[in-house]
């Protein structure tokens, strides 16, 4: 173990919080041991402290996302399907060139069906291997933005910029956005009636993060158009829910999905709101409260302590159904918690904090220090380790840990599990899912596909970096690409979806000259902002 020393600020913070915890919960708690939990936080291999997250970003995540074929936009978008080494998944005319494990995964059984997982995630390989999904391109754009935000490296910003501009080209005059591309022809193939509210929310992600980094007014105009289109065409005033397809589309039965609501908050609103001008910020806050209310009223089960994945009908409100799992429930809770923080509504904070605690207790796998996936309809536990669910559970625990160090009893184990088991150390990035018994990666999925890209792994890294800095009493440094340092104001510049106090801002220089970030005809400054007191 490397030498490690807690700052006096961190030690004082931990001791005070530990005393409070001891009084409330455990009169026999050894405060020294609790401090040691902090000291050991995210120390793995030869790295220590919050620097482990920068190492994770550069050496394990971006090592994959900076591969030549991964960055390729020759078809207009980043490619959706990538195999483990970062190469493009060959098209349907070359399935014989697919990796053996993927060829096996798409074999049909005697009834002509794919395996439950592979078939669902690939959405039918014979239909979608020749498609690009705009939501995937948007998530990759977000990933490059996070990498720039954490490091200030211009090459990451440039990829985020290219990705965001490609997304903005897909927004039509009516404010809607294409969501799928036919690779071989290069055209965009779905009309407005088949675009889902969730897809449009994730289409916003890359554009919104680019605005978070730049405060570009022209980008904000695109955001306004798409957001207004989503609310005008998917929010059903009579039913007071977001519909899956446009609410005027009566050709198909409308399902009422948790993610149609949750991902309006998660995919852009929650972390975009702090960056917005005052008038729009207030409008977004009102919309966030309305969505949080709908989620609690229509999807939450007090008996089971979980969110139902859908509330379309009562037969869908049962354990084991799609999106009814620990990951979606804890994600919904920590998002509601942060809605409370940003809207100054303590009700949401108190509601979510208690529920997060219960979910973490239920989800924790004591046998290996990780998280389980879900409770099945027969009451048994699905112990598989799916990448995004582990990330969401870690993030929820980290959110509580910045105020209550007792949650490090989970994080010190689950972070160690992540670093040991979830990383593909040969090629980079994170495995899709591990078998819950063997803890070996299930190789039936490509490294990136129509649902998996860099969003969750990079957000998890950013969360870990920010919250670990706070817990260890260290200042936080993030980078932005504004046209003037005067744009650094506490009203509109925040560390992602958290609040914090700005204590310094500086333009990065090289050889006594300001480092400029190219943005077409605009020269942007590479600005480092230093924060303290994350909350």
Coordinates of C-alpha atoms in Angstrom, one line a residue:
X1 CA 0.0 0.0 0.0
X2 CA 1.4 3.4 -0.9
X3 CA 1.9 6.1 1.7
X4 CA -1.3 7.9 2.2
X5 CA -2.1 10.9 4.4
X6 CA -5.6 12.4 5.1
X7 CA -5.7 16.2 5.0
X8 CA -6.7 17.8 8.3
X9 CA -9.9 19.0 6.7
X10 CA -10.9 15.5 5.7
X11 CA -10.0 14.0 9.0
X12 CA -12.0 16.7 10.9
X13 CA -14.9 16.1 8.6
X14 CA -14.8 12.4 9.0
X15 CA -14.5 12.5 12.8
X16 CA -17.5 14.9 13.1
X17 CA -19.6 12.8 10.8
X18 CA -18.6 9.6 12.5
X19 CA -19.5 10.9 15.9
X20 CA -23.0 11.8 14.6
X21 CA -23.3 8.3 13.1
X22 CA -22.1 6.7 16.3
X23 CA -24.7 8.6 18.3
X24 CA -27.6 7.7 15.9
X25 CA -26.8 4.1 14.9
X26 CA -23.9 2.3 16.6
X27 CA -22.7 3.2 20.1
X28 CA -19.8 0.7 19.7
X29 CA -18.5 2.1 16.4
X30 CA -14.8 2.5 16.4
X31 CA -14.3 5.9 14.9
X32 CA -10.6 5.1 14.0
X33 CA -11.8 2.2 11.9
X34 CA -14.3 4.5 10.1
X35 CA -11.5 6.9 9.4
X36 CA -9.5 4.0 7.9
X37 CA -12.4 3.3 5.6
X38 CA -11.9 6.8 4.2
X39 CA -8.2 6.4 4.0
X40 CA -8.5 3.2 2.0
X41 CA -11.1 4.7 -0.3
X42 CA -10.5 3.8 -3.9
X43 CA -6.9 2.7 -3.4
X44 CA -6.2 -0.1 -5.8
X45 CA -3.0 -1.5 -7.4
X46 CA -0.3 1.1 -7.3
X47 CA -2.6 4.1 -7.4
X48 CA -4.1 6.0 -4.5
X49 CA -6.8 8.4 -3.6
X50 CA -8.8 10.4 -6.1
X51 CA -6.0 10.2 -8.6
X52 CA -7.1 6.6 -9.2
X53 CA -10.0 8.0 -11.2
X54 CA -7.7 10.0 -13.5
X55 CA -5.7 6.8 -14.1
X56 CA -8.9 4.9 -14.7
X57 CA -10.0 7.5 -17.2
X58 CA -6.8 7.7 -19.2
X59 CA -5.3 4.2 -19.0
X60 CA -8.4 2.0 -18.9
X61 CA -11.4 3.9 -20.5
X62 CA -9.9 6.3 -23.0
X63 CA -7.5 3.7 -24.2
X64 CA -10.5 2.1 -25.8
X65 CA -12.4 5.3 -26.9
X66 CA -9.3 6.8 -28.6
X67 CA -8.7 3.8 -30.9
X68 CA -8.9 4.9 -34.6
X69 CA -12.0 2.9 -35.6
X70 CA -13.8 3.9 -32.4
X71 CA -13.3 7.6 -33.3
X72 CA -14.3 7.1 -36.9
X73 CA -17.1 9.3 -38.2
X74 CA -16.8 8.5 -41.9
X75 CA -20.5 7.6 -42.0
X76 CA -21.5 10.8 -40.2
X77 CA -21.8 9.3 -36.8
X78 CA -19.7 7.2 -34.4
X79 CA -20.3 3.5 -35.0
X80 CA -22.8 1.8 -32.7
X81 CA -21.4 -1.8 -32.8
X82 CA -17.8 -2.3 -31.8
X83 CA -16.1 -5.5 -30.8
X84 CA -13.7 -5.9 -27.9
X85 CA -10.6 -4.6 -29.6
X86 CA -12.4 -1.5 -30.8
X87 CA -12.9 -2.6 -34.4
X88 CA -16.2 -2.2 -36.2
X89 CA -18.5 -5.2 -36.1
X90 CA -18.7 -6.4 -39.7
X91 CA -22.0 -6.0 -41.5
X92 CA -24.6 -8.7 -42.1
X93 CA -22.9 -9.7 -45.3
X94 CA -19.9 -10.8 -43.3
X95 CA -21.3 -12.5 -40.3
X96 CA -18.6 -15.2 -40.8
X97 CA -16.1 -12.6 -39.7
X98 CA -17.8 -11.9 -36.4
X99 CA -16.0 -13.1 -33.3
X100 CA -17.0 -16.7 -32.5
X101 CA -18.7 -15.7 -29.2
X102 CA -21.0 -13.3 -31.0
X103 CA -21.8 -15.8 -33.8
X104 CA -22.8 -18.2 -31.1
X105 CA -24.9 -15.6 -29.3
X106 CA -27.1 -14.9 -32.3
X107 CA -27.9 -18.5 -33.0
X108 CA -31.6 -19.2 -32.7
X109 CA -33.1 -22.1 -30.7
X110 CA -35.4 -24.7 -32.1
X111 CA -38.3 -22.2 -31.8
X112 CA -36.5 -19.6 -33.8
X113 CA -35.7 -17.3 -30.9
X114 CA -32.5 -15.7 -29.8
X115 CA -31.3 -16.0 -26.2
X116 CA -33.2 -13.7 -24.0
X117 CA -30.2 -11.4 -23.4
X118 CA -28.4 -11.3 -26.7
X119 CA -31.6 -11.1 -28.7
X120 CA -32.9 -8.2 -26.6
X121 CA -29.7 -6.2 -26.5
X122 CA -28.9 -6.6 -30.2
X123 CA -32.6 -6.0 -30.9
X124 CA -32.4 -8.7 -33.6
X125 CA -29.0 -8.8 -35.2
X126 CA -30.5 -9.5 -38.7
X127 CA -32.3 -6.1 -38.4
X128 CA -29.8 -3.8 -36.6
X129 CA -26.2 -4.8 -37.2
X130 CA -26.4 -2.5 -40.2
X131 CA -27.7 0.4 -38.3
X132 CA -26.3 3.3 -36.3
X133 CA -28.2 4.5 -33.3
X134 CA -28.2 8.2 -32.7
X135 CA -28.5 7.6 -28.9
X136 CA -25.2 5.7 -29.0
X137 CA -23.4 8.4 -30.9
X138 CA -24.7 10.9 -28.4
X139 CA -23.5 8.9 -25.5
X140 CA -20.0 8.6 -27.0
X141 CA -20.1 12.4 -27.6
X142 CA -20.9 12.8 -23.8
X143 CA -18.0 10.5 -23.0
X144 CA -15.5 12.6 -24.8
X145 CA -16.9 15.7 -23.1
X146 CA -16.4 14.1 -19.7
X147 CA -12.8 13.2 -20.6
X148 CA -12.2 16.8 -21.5
X149 CA -14.0 18.1 -18.4
X150 CA -11.7 16.0 -16.2
X151 CA -8.4 16.6 -18.0
X152 CA -8.5 19.7 -20.2
X153 CA -7.1 17.8 -23.1
X154 CA -8.1 19.5 -26.4
X155 CA -8.2 16.3 -28.4
X156 CA -11.1 15.1 -26.2
X157 CA -12.9 18.4 -26.6
X158 CA -12.5 18.2 -30.4
X159 CA -14.2 14.8 -30.5
X160 CA -17.0 16.1 -28.3
X161 CA -17.5 19.1 -30.6
X162 CA -17.6 17.0 -33.7
X163 CA -20.1 14.6 -32.1
X164 CA -22.3 17.5 -30.9
X165 CA -22.4 19.2 -34.3
X166 CA -23.3 16.0 -36.0
X167 CA -26.2 15.6 -33.6
X168 CA -27.4 19.1 -34.2
X169 CA -27.6 18.4 -37.9
X170 CA -30.2 15.7 -37.2
X171 CA -32.7 18.2 -35.6
X172 CA -35.3 19.2 -38.1
X173 CA -37.2 22.4 -38.5
X174 CA -40.0 21.1 -36.3
X175 CA -37.5 20.3 -33.4
X176 CA -37.6 16.5 -33.7
X177 CA -34.5 14.4 -34.3
X178 CA -33.7 11.4 -36.4
X179 CA -32.8 8.4 -34.1
X180 CA -31.5 5.7 -36.5
X181 CA -29.2 5.6 -39.6
X182 CA -28.9 2.9 -42.2
X183 CA -25.2 2.3 -42.4
X184 CA -24.8 0.9 -46.0
X185 CA -26.9 3.7 -47.5
X186 CA -26.0 6.5 -45.0
X187 CA -29.6 7.7 -44.9
X188 CA -31.8 8.2 -41.7
X189 CA -34.6 5.8 -41.7
X190 CA -37.3 6.4 -39.1
X191 CA -40.2 8.8 -39.2
X192 CA -41.5 10.9 -36.3
X193 CA -44.2 8.3 -35.4
X194 CA -41.6 5.7 -34.5
X195 CA -39.2 7.8 -32.4
X196 CA -39.4 7.1 -28.7
X197 CA -39.3 9.7 -25.9
X198 CA -36.3 7.9 -24.4
X199 CA -34.3 8.0 -27.7
X200 CA -34.9 11.7 -28.1
X201 CA -33.8 12.3 -24.5
X202 CA -30.5 10.5 -25.1
X203 CA -30.2 12.3 -28.5
X204 CA -30.0 15.4 -26.4
X205 CA -27.2 14.1 -24.1
X206 CA -24.2 14.9 -26.3
X207 CA -25.5 18.3 -27.3
X208 CA -26.4 19.3 -23.7
X209 CA -23.0 18.3 -22.4
X210 CA -21.3 20.3 -25.1
X211 CA -23.4 23.3 -23.9
X212 CA -22.4 22.6 -20.3
X213 CA -18.7 22.9 -21.4
X214 CA -19.1 25.9 -23.7
X215 CA -22.3 27.9 -22.9
X216 CA -22.6 28.3 -26.7
X217 CA -25.9 30.2 -27.4
X218 CA -26.3 28.7 -30.8
X219 CA -26.2 25.2 -29.2
X220 CA -28.8 26.3 -26.6
X221 CA -31.2 27.2 -29.5
X222 CA -31.0 23.5 -30.6
X223 CA -31.6 22.3 -27.1
X224 CA -34.6 24.6 -26.8
X225 CA -36.1 23.2 -30.0
X226 CA -35.6 19.5 -29.1
X227 CA -36.8 19.9 -25.5
X228 CA -39.9 21.8 -26.6
X229 CA -40.6 19.1 -29.2
X230 CA -40.3 16.3 -26.6
X231 CA -42.6 18.0 -24.1
X232 CA -45.2 19.1 -26.7
X233 CA -45.4 15.7 -28.4
X234 CA -44.8 13.2 -25.7
X235 CA -46.3 14.7 -22.5
X236 CA -49.9 13.7 -22.4
X237 CA -51.7 16.5 -20.6
X238 CA -54.8 14.4 -19.8
X239 CA -53.0 11.3 -18.5
X240 CA -50.1 13.5 -17.0
X241 CA -47.4 11.1 -18.2
X242 CA -44.8 11.0 -21.0
X243 CA -45.8 8.5 -23.6
X244 CA -43.4 6.2 -25.3
X245 CA -44.3 7.3 -28.8
X246 CA -45.9 10.7 -29.8
X247 CA -49.1 10.9 -27.8
X248 CA -51.1 11.7 -31.0
X249 CA -49.9 8.4 -32.5
X250 CA -52.9 6.1 -32.1
X251 CA -51.6 3.4 -34.4
X252 CA -49.9 1.5 -31.5
X253 CA -50.8 0.8 -27.9
X254 CA -49.0 3.4 -25.8
X255 CA -46.9 2.0 -23.0
X256 CA -46.2 4.1 -19.9
X257 CA -42.5 3.5 -19.2
X258 CA -40.4 4.6 -16.2
X259 CA -37.5 5.5 -18.5
X260 CA -39.6 7.8 -20.6
X261 CA -39.7 10.0 -17.5
X262 CA -36.5 9.1 -15.7
X263 CA -34.3 9.7 -18.7
X264 CA -35.7 13.2 -19.4
X265 CA -34.0 14.0 -16.0
X266 CA -31.0 11.8 -16.2
X267 CA -30.0 12.2 -19.9
X268 CA -29.9 16.0 -19.8
X269 CA -32.1 18.0 -17.5
X270 CA -30.5 17.4 -14.1
X271 CA -27.0 18.5 -15.1
X272 CA -28.0 20.9 -17.8
X273 CA -30.2 23.0 -15.5
X274 CA -27.4 24.6 -13.5
X275 CA -25.8 26.0 -16.7
X276 CA -28.9 27.6 -18.1
X277 CA -29.9 31.3 -18.0
X278 CA -32.0 32.2 -15.0
X279 CA -35.4 32.2 -16.7
X280 CA -35.0 28.8 -18.3
X281 CA -33.4 27.5 -15.2
X282 CA -36.6 28.2 -13.3
X283 CA -38.6 26.5 -16.0
X284 CA -36.5 23.4 -16.0
X285 CA -36.7 23.2 -12.2
X286 CA -40.5 23.3 -12.4
X287 CA -40.4 20.6 -15.1
X288 CA -38.1 18.5 -13.0
X289 CA -40.4 18.6 -10.0
X290 CA -43.3 17.6 -12.1
X291 CA -41.5 14.6 -13.5
X292 CA -40.2 13.6 -10.1
X293 CA -43.8 13.7 -8.8
X294 CA -45.0 11.5 -11.6
X295 CA -42.3 8.9 -11.0
X296 CA -43.2 8.7 -7.3
X297 CA -46.9 8.7 -7.8
X298 CA -47.2 6.3 -10.8
X299 CA -44.2 4.0 -10.6
X300 CA -43.0 3.6 -7.0
X301 CA -44.0 0.6 -4.9
X302 CA -43.8 1.3 -1.2
X303 CA -44.3 -2.4 -0.4
X304 CA -41.4 -3.7 -2.6
X305 CA -39.3 -0.5 -2.3
X306 CA -38.7 -0.4 -6.0
X307 CA -39.8 1.4 -9.1
X308 CA -41.8 -0.5 -11.6
X309 CA -40.3 -0.5 -15.1
X310 CA -43.8 0.3 -16.5
X311 CA -47.2 1.3 -15.2
X312 CA -49.1 0.6 -18.4
X313 CA -51.2 -2.1 -16.7
X314 CA -51.2 -4.0 -13.4
X315 CA -49.7 -7.2 -14.8
X316 CA -46.5 -5.2 -15.6
X317 CA -46.2 -4.1 -12.0
X318 CA -44.4 -7.2 -10.7
X319 CA -40.9 -8.3 -9.9
X320 CA -38.8 -9.6 -12.7
X321 CA -40.3 -7.5 -15.4
X322 CA -38.3 -5.3 -17.7
X323 CA -36.5 -2.3 -16.0
X324 CA -37.7 -3.5 -12.6
X325 CA -34.3 -3.9 -11.0
X326 CA -31.9 -2.5 -8.5
X327 CA -30.2 -0.3 -11.1
X328 CA -33.2 1.5 -12.4
X329 CA -34.7 1.9 -8.9
X330 CA -31.5 3.4 -7.4
X331 CA -30.9 5.5 -10.4
X332 CA -34.4 7.0 -10.1
X333 CA -33.8 7.6 -6.4
X334 CA -30.5 9.4 -6.7
X335 CA -31.9 11.5 -9.5
X336 CA -34.9 12.5 -7.4
X337 CA -32.5 13.2 -4.5
X338 CA -30.5 15.7 -6.7
X339 CA -33.8 17.2 -8.0
X340 CA -34.4 18.0 -4.4
X341 CA -31.0 19.6 -4.0
X342 CA -31.4 21.8 -7.1
X343 CA -35.0 22.8 -6.4
X344 CA -34.5 23.3 -2.6
X345 CA -37.2 20.7 -1.9
X346 CA -36.2 18.7 1.1
X347 CA -39.1 16.3 0.6
X348 CA -37.4 14.8 -2.4
X349 CA -34.1 14.5 -0.5
X350 CA -35.6 12.8 2.5
X351 CA -37.8 10.5 0.4
X352 CA -34.9 9.4 -1.8
X353 CA -32.2 9.1 0.9
X354 CA -34.1 6.5 3.0
X355 CA -35.0 4.5 -0.1
X356 CA -31.4 4.5 -1.5
X357 CA -30.3 3.2 1.9
X358 CA -32.8 0.3 1.7
X359 CA -31.9 -0.5 -2.0
X360 CA -28.2 -0.6 -1.2
X361 CA -28.8 -3.0 1.7
X362 CA -30.9 -5.3 -0.6
X363 CA -28.6 -5.2 -3.6
X364 CA -25.3 -5.7 -1.9
X365 CA -23.7 -9.1 -2.6
X366 CA -21.7 -9.9 0.6
X367 CA -20.1 -12.9 -1.0
X368 CA -17.9 -10.9 -3.3
X369 CA -18.3 -7.2 -2.4
X370 CA -20.4 -6.2 -5.4
X371 CA -24.0 -5.5 -6.3
X372 CA -26.7 -7.9 -7.4
X373 CA -28.9 -7.2 -10.5
X374 CA -32.5 -7.7 -9.4
X375 CA -35.1 -9.7 -7.5
X376 CA -36.8 -12.2 -9.9
X377 CA -40.5 -13.0 -9.8
X378 CA -40.0 -16.1 -7.8
X379 CA -38.1 -14.2 -5.1
X380 CA -34.6 -15.4 -6.1
X381 CA -31.7 -13.1 -6.7
X382 CA -30.2 -12.4 -10.2
X383 CA -26.6 -12.1 -9.2
X384 CA -25.1 -11.2 -12.6
X385 CA -23.0 -8.0 -12.6
X386 CA -24.2 -5.7 -15.3
X387 CA -21.9 -2.7 -15.9
X388 CA -24.5 0.1 -15.8
X389 CA -26.3 -1.2 -12.8
X390 CA -23.1 -1.4 -10.8
X391 CA -22.2 2.1 -11.9
X392 CA -25.6 3.5 -10.7
X393 CA -25.4 1.7 -7.3
X394 CA -21.9 3.0 -6.8
X395 CA -23.0 6.5 -7.7
X396 CA -25.9 6.4 -5.3
X397 CA -23.7 5.3 -2.5
X398 CA -21.1 7.9 -3.3
X399 CA -23.8 10.6 -3.3
X400 CA -24.7 9.7 0.3
X401 CA -21.1 9.1 1.3
X402 CA -20.1 12.8 0.8
X403 CA -22.4 13.5 3.8
X404 CA -22.3 10.2 5.6
X405 CA -19.0 8.2 5.6
X406 CA -20.7 5.0 6.8
X407 CA -21.6 4.3 3.1
X408 CA -17.9 3.7 2.5
X409 CA -18.5 0.3 4.0
X410 CA -20.0 -0.5 0.6
X411 CA -17.9 1.7 -1.7
X412 CA -14.5 0.4 -0.5
X413 CA -15.6 -3.1 -1.5
X414 CA -17.6 -2.3 -4.7
X415 CA -14.9 0.0 -6.1
X416 CA -12.3 -2.7 -5.5
X417 CA -14.6 -5.1 -7.3
X418 CA -15.0 -2.7 -10.2
X419 CA -11.3 -2.2 -10.7
X420 CA -10.5 -5.9 -10.3
X421 CA -13.3 -7.5 -12.4
X422 CA -15.1 -5.1 -14.6
X423 CA -12.2 -3.6 -16.7
X424 CA -11.0 -5.2 -19.9
X425 CA -7.3 -4.7 -19.2
X426 CA -6.3 -5.9 -22.6
X427 CA -8.3 -3.5 -24.8
X428 CA -9.8 -1.0 -22.3
X429 CA -13.4 -0.1 -21.3
X430 CA -15.8 -2.1 -19.2
X431 CA -17.3 -5.5 -19.7
X432 CA -21.0 -5.6 -20.3
X433 CA -21.9 -8.2 -17.7
X434 CA -20.2 -10.8 -15.5
X435 CA -21.7 -14.2 -14.7
X436 CA -22.8 -13.9 -11.1
X437 CA -21.3 -17.2 -10.1
X438 CA -18.0 -17.4 -12.0
X439 CA -17.4 -13.6 -12.2
X440 CA -16.2 -14.2 -15.8
X441 CA -17.4 -11.8 -18.5
X442 CA -20.2 -13.1 -20.7
X443 CA -18.9 -12.7 -24.1
X444 CA -22.2 -12.7 -25.9
X445 CA -22.2 -8.9 -26.3
X446 CA -19.9 -6.6 -28.3
X447 CA -17.9 -4.0 -26.3
X448 CA -20.3 -1.4 -27.6
X449 CA -23.7 -2.0 -29.1
X450 CA -27.1 -0.3 -29.5
X451 CA -27.4 0.3 -25.7
X452 CA -23.8 0.2 -24.4
X453 CA -21.4 2.9 -25.0
X454 CA -19.2 5.2 -22.9
X455 CA -21.9 7.1 -21.0
X456 CA -22.1 5.0 -17.9
X457 CA -18.5 4.1 -17.5
X458 CA -17.4 7.8 -18.0
X459 CA -20.1 9.2 -15.7
X460 CA -19.1 6.6 -13.1
X461 CA -15.5 7.8 -13.4
X462 CA -16.5 11.5 -13.1
X463 CA -18.8 10.7 -10.1
X464 CA -16.0 8.8 -8.4
X465 CA -13.5 11.6 -9.0
X466 CA -15.7 14.3 -7.7
X467 CA -17.1 12.6 -4.7
X468 CA -13.7 11.2 -3.7
X469 CA -12.2 14.6 -3.8
X470 CA -14.8 15.9 -1.4
X471 CA -14.6 13.0 0.9
X472 CA -10.8 13.3 1.1
X473 CA -10.9 17.0 1.6
X474 CA -9.2 17.9 -1.7
X475 CA -10.1 20.7 -4.1
X476 CA -11.7 19.7 -7.4
X477 CA -10.3 20.8 -10.8
X478 CA -12.4 20.7 -13.9
X479 CA -12.0 22.2 -17.4
X480 CA -14.3 24.3 -19.5
X481 CA -14.1 25.9 -23.0
X482 CA -15.6 29.3 -22.7
X483 CA -14.8 32.3 -24.9
X484 CA -14.0 34.4 -21.8
X485 CA -12.9 33.7 -18.3
X486 CA -15.6 36.2 -17.2
X487 CA -18.1 33.4 -18.0
X488 CA -17.0 31.5 -14.9
X489 CA -19.8 32.4 -12.5
X490 CA -21.2 30.3 -9.6
X491 CA -24.7 30.8 -11.0
X492 CA -23.9 28.9 -14.2
X493 CA -20.7 26.9 -13.7
X494 CA -20.9 23.7 -11.6
X495 CA -19.1 20.4 -11.3
X496 CA -21.5 18.3 -13.3
X497 CA -24.8 17.8 -11.4
X498 CA -23.4 18.9 -8.0
X499 CA -23.2 22.2 -6.2
X500 CA -19.8 23.5 -5.1
X501 CA -18.0 26.7 -4.3
X502 CA -15.7 28.2 -6.9
X503 CA -12.3 29.2 -5.4
X504 CA -10.2 29.8 -8.5
X505 CA -10.3 30.1 -12.3
X506 CA -7.4 30.3 -14.7
X507 CA -6.7 30.1 -18.4
X508 CA -4.3 27.3 -19.3
X509 CA -1.2 28.6 -20.9
X510 CA 1.7 27.0 -22.8
X511 CA 5.0 28.9 -23.4
X512 CA 3.3 32.0 -21.9
X513 CA 0.5 31.9 -24.5
X514 CA -3.1 31.0 -23.8
X515 CA -4.2 27.5 -25.0
X516 CA -7.0 28.0 -27.5
X517 CA -9.6 25.4 -28.2
X518 CA -10.8 25.4 -31.8
X519 CA -14.5 25.6 -32.3
X520 CA -14.9 26.4 -36.0
X521 CA -14.8 30.2 -36.3
X522 CA -14.6 30.6 -32.6
X523 CA -11.5 30.4 -30.4
X524 CA -12.3 29.2 -27.0
X525 CA -10.1 29.3 -23.9
X526 CA -9.1 26.2 -22.1
X527 CA -10.1 27.3 -18.6
X528 CA -9.4 25.4 -15.3
X529 CA -12.0 26.0 -12.6
X530 CA -11.2 24.9 -9.0
X531 CA -14.1 24.0 -6.7
X532 CA -14.4 23.1 -3.0
X533 CA -17.2 21.9 -0.8
X534 CA -19.0 19.6 -3.2
X535 CA -22.6 19.0 -2.1

